[in-house]
PDB file of C-alpha atoms in Angstrom:
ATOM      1  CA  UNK C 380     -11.566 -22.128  31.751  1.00  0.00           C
ATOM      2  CA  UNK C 381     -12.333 -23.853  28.909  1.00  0.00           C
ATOM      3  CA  UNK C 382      -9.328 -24.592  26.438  1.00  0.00           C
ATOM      4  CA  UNK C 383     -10.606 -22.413  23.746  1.00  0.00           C
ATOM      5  CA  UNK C 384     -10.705 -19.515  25.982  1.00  0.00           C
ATOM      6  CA  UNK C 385      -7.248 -17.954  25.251  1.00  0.00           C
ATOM      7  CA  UNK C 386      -7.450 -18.569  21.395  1.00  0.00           C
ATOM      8  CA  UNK C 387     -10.994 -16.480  22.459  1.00  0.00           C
ATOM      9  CA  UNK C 388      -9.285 -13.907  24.322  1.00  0.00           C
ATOM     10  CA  UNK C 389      -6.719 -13.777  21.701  1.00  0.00           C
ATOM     11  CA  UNK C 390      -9.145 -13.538  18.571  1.00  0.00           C
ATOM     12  CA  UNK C 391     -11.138 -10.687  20.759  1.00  0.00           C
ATOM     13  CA  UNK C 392      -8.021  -8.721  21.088  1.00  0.00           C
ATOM     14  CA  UNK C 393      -6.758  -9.297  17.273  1.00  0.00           C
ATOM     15  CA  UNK C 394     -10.617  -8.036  16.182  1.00  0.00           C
ATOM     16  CA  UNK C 395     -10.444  -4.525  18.589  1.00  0.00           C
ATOM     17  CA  UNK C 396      -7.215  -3.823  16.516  1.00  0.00           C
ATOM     18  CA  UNK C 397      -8.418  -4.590  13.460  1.00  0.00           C
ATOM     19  CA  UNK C 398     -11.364  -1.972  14.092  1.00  0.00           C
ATOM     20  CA  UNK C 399      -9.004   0.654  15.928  1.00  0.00           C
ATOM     21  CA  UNK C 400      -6.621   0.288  13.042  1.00  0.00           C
ATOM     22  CA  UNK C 401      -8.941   0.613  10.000  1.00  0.00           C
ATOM     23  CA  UNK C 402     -10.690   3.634  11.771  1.00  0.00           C
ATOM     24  CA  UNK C 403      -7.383   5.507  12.313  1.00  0.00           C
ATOM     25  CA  UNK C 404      -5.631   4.497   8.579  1.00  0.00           C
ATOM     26  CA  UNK C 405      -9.440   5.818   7.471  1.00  0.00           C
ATOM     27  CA  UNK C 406     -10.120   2.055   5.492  1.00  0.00           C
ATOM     28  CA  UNK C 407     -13.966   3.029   6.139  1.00  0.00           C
ATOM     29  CA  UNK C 408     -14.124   6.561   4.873  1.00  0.00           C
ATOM     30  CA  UNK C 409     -15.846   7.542   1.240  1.00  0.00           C
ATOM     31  CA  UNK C 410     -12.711   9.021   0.024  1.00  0.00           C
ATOM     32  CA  UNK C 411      -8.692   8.284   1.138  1.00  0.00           C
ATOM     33  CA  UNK C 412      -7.346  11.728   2.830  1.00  0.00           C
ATOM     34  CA  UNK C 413     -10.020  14.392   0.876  1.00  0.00           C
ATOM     35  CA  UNK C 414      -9.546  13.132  -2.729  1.00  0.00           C
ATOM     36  CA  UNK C 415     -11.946  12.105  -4.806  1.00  0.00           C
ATOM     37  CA  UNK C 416     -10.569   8.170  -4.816  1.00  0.00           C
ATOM     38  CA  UNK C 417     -11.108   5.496  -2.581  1.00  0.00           C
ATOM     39  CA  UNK C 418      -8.232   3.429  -0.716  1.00  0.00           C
ATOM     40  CA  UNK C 419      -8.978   1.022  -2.351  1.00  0.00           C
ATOM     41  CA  UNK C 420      -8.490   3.006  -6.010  1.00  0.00           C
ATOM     42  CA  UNK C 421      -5.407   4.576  -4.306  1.00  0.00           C
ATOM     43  CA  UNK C 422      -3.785   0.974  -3.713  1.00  0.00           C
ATOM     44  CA  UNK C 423      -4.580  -0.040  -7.377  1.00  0.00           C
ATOM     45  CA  UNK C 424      -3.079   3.154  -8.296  1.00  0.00           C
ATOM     46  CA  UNK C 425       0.284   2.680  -6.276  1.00  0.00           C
ATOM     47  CA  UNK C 426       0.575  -1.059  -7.231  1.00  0.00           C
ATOM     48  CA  UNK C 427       0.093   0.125 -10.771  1.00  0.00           C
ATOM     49  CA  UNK C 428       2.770   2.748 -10.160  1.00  0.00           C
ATOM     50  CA  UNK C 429       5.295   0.144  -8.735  1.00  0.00           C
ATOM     51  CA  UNK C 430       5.285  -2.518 -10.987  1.00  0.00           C
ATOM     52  CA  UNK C 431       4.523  -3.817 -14.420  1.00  0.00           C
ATOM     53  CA  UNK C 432       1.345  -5.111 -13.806  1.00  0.00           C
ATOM     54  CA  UNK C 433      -1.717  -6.399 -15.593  1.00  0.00           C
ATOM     55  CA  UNK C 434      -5.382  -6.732 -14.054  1.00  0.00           C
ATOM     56  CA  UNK C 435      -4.621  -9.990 -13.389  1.00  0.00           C
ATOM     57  CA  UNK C 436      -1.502  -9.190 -10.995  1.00  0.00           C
ATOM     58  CA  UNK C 437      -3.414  -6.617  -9.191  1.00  0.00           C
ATOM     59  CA  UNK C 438      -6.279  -9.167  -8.641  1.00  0.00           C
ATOM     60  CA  UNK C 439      -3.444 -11.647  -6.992  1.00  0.00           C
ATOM     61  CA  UNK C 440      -1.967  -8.839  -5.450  1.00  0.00           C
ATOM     62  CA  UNK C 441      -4.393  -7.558  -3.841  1.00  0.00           C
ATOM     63  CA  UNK C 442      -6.545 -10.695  -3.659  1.00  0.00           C
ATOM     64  CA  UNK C 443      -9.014  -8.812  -5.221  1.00  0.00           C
ATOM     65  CA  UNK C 444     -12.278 -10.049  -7.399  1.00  0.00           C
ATOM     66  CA  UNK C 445     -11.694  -9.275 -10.979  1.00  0.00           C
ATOM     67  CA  UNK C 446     -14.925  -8.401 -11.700  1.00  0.00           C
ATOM     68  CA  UNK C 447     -15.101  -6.103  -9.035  1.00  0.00           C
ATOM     69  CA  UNK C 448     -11.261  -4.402 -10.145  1.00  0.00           C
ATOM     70  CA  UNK C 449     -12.267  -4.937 -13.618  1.00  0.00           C
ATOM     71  CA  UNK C 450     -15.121  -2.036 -12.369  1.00  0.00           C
ATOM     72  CA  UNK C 451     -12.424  -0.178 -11.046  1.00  0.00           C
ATOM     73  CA  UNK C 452      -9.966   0.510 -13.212  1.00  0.00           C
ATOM     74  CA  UNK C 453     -12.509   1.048 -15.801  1.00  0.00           C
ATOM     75  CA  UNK C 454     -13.912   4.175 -13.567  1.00  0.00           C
ATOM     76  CA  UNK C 455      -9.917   5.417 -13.119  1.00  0.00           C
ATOM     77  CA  UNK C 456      -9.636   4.900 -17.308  1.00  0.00           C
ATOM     78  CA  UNK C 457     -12.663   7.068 -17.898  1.00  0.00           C
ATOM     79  CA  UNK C 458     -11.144   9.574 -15.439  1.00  0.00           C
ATOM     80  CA  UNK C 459      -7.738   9.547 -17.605  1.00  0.00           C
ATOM     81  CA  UNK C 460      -5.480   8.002 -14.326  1.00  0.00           C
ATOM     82  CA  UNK C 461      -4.910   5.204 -16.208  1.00  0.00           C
ATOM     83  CA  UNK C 462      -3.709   3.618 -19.595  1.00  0.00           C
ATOM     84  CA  UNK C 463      -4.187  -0.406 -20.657  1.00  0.00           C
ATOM     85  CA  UNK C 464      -2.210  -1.191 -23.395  1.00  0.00           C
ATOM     86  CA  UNK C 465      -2.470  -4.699 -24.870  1.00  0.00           C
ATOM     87  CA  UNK C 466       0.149  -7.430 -24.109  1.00  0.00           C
ATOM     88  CA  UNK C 467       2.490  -8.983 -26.704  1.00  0.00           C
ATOM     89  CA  UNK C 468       2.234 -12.450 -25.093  1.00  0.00           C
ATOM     90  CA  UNK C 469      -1.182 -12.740 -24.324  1.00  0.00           C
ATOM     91  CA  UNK C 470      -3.885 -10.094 -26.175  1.00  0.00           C
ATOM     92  CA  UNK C 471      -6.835 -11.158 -23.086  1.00  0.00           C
ATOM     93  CA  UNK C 472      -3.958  -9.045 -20.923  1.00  0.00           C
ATOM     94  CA  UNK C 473      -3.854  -5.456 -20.765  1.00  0.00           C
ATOM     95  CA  UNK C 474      -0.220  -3.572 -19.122  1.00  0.00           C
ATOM     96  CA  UNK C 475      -1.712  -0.740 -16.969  1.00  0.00           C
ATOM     97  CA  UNK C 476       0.053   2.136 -16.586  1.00  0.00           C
ATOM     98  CA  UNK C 477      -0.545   5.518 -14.997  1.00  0.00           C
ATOM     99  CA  UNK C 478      -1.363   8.857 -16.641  1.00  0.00           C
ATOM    100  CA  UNK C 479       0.422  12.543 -15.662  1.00  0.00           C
ATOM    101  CA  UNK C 480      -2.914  12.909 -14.222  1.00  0.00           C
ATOM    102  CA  UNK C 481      -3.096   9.487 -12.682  1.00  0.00           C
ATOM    103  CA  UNK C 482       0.509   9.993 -11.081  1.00  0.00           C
ATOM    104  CA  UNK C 483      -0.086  13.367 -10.041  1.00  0.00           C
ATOM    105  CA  UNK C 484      -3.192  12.046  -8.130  1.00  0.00           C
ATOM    106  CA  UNK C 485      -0.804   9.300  -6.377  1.00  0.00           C
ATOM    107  CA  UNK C 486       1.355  12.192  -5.380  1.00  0.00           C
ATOM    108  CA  UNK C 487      -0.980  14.125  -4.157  1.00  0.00           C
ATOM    109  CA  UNK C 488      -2.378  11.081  -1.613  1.00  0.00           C
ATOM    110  CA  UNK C 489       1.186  10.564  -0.989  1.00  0.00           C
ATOM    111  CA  UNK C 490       1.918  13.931   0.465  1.00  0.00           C
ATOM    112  CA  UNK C 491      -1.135  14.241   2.187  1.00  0.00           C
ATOM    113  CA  UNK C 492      -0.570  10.366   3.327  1.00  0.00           C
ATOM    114  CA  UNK C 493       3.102  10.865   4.508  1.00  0.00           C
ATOM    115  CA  UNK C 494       1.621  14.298   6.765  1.00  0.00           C
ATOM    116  CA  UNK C 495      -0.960  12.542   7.983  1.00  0.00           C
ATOM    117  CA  UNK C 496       1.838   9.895   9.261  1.00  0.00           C
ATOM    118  CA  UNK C 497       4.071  12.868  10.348  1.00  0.00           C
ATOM    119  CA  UNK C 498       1.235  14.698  12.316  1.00  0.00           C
ATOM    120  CA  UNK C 499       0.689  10.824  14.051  1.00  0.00           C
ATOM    121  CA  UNK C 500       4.541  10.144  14.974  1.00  0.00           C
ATOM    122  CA  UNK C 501       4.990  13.940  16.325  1.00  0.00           C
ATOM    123  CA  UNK C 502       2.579  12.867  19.112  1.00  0.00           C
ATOM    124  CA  UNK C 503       5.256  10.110  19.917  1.00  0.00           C
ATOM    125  CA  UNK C 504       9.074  10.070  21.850  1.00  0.00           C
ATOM    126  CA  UNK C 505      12.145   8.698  19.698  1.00  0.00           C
ATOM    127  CA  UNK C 506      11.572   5.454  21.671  1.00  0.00           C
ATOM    128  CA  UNK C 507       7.416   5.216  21.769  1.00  0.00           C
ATOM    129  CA  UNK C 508       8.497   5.336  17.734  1.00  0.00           C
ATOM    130  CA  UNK C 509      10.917   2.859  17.591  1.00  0.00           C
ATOM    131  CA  UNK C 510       8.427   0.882  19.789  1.00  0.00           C
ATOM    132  CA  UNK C 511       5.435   1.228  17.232  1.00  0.00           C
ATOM    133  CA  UNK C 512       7.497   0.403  14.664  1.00  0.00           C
ATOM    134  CA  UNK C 513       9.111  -2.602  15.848  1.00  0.00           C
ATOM    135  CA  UNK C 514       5.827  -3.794  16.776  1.00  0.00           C
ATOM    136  CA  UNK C 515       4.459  -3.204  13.279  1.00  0.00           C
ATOM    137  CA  UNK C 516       7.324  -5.236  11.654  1.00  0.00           C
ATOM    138  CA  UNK C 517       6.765  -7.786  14.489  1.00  0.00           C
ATOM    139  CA  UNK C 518       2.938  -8.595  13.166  1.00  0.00           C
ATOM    140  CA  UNK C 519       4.195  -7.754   9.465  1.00  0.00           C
ATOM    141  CA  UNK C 520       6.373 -10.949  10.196  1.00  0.00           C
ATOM    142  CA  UNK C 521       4.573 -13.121  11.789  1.00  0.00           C
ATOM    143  CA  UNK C 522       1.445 -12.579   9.590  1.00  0.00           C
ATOM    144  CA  UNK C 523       3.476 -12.837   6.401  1.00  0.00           C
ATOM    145  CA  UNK C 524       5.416 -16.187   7.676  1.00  0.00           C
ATOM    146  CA  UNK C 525       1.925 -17.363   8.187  1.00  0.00           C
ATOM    147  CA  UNK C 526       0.462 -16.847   4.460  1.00  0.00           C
ATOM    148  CA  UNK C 527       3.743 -18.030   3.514  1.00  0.00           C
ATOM    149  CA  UNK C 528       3.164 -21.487   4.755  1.00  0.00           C
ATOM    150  CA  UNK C 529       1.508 -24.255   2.983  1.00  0.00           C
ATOM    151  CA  UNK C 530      -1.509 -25.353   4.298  1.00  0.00           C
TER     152      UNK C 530
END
C-alpha cells in the first residue's frame, strides 16, 4: 500500500457523496422542485432575501463569477423578482431587493423545499434523524473550520 492510498480511498469516498448528494438535493436538474428557476437563481434569491446585499456580496457569498451573476440577476429583474436600487456610498453598487413576486416565488420553493425534506425524514426513526443530522453538522464543521483557516 502505497502512502497515498488512504488519502485515495478517502477522496473516492468524499466524490460518491458528492454525486449521491447533488442527485438527491436535485443540484443537476433544469429547474429547483418544478419552478421555473434554477438552484442556483433560488440561492441568489434567498441570499437576497436574508441580507442587505449588493452583487458584489452575493458574488463573495456564493463565490460566484460576477459576470456570470451579473447574467442572472439581470434575467430575475426582467422577470420582476428583483429590484437594484443604487447605493449612497458607492453609485458602481446596486442594493438588491426582492419583489412581492420575487418573494412569493421564494415561498413557493420554500414550501415545496421544506415537503420535499419532510417526505425524506418520514422515511427515517427519531434516532436514524438525529443520526443524519449530527452527521451533517459534523462535515458542516469540519469543512467550515477548514475554509476558515489561512493557508
Amino acid at each position: 500500500m502505497t502512502r497515498s492510498a488512504p488519502l485515495d480511498r478517502d477522496i473516492v469516498a468524499v466524490r460518491r457523496f458528492n454525486r449521491f448528494y447533488t442527485r438527491e438535493v436535485g443540484v443537476l436538474r433544469k429547474t429547483f422542485l418544478g419552478t421555473p428557476w434554477s438552484l442556483g437563481e433560488m440561492r441568489v434569491l434567498f441570499e437576497i432575501a436574508q441580507n442587505d446585499v449588493t452583487a458584489t456580496d452575493i458574488a463573495h457569498m456564493l463565490d460566484l463569477d460576477i459576470a456570470y451573476l451579473s447574467r442572472l440577476l439581470s434575467r430575475l429583474e426582467k422577470q420582476k423578482l428583483i429590484t437594484r436600487k443604487p447605493s449612497i456610498k458607492d453609485r458602481r453598487q446596486y442594493h438588491l431587493g426582492l419583489t412581492a413576486s420575487g418573494l412569493a416565488a421564494l415561498d413557493l420553493a420554500n414550501e415545496r423545499q421544506r415537503a420535499q425534506t419532510a417526505a425524506t425524514l418520514r422515511c427515517l426513526s427519531v434516532t436514524e434523524r438525529k443520526q443524519l443530522t449530527a452527521a451533517m453538522a459534523t462535515i458542516e464543521k469540519l469543512l467550515d473550520a477548514k475554509s476558515n483557516q489561512v493557508t
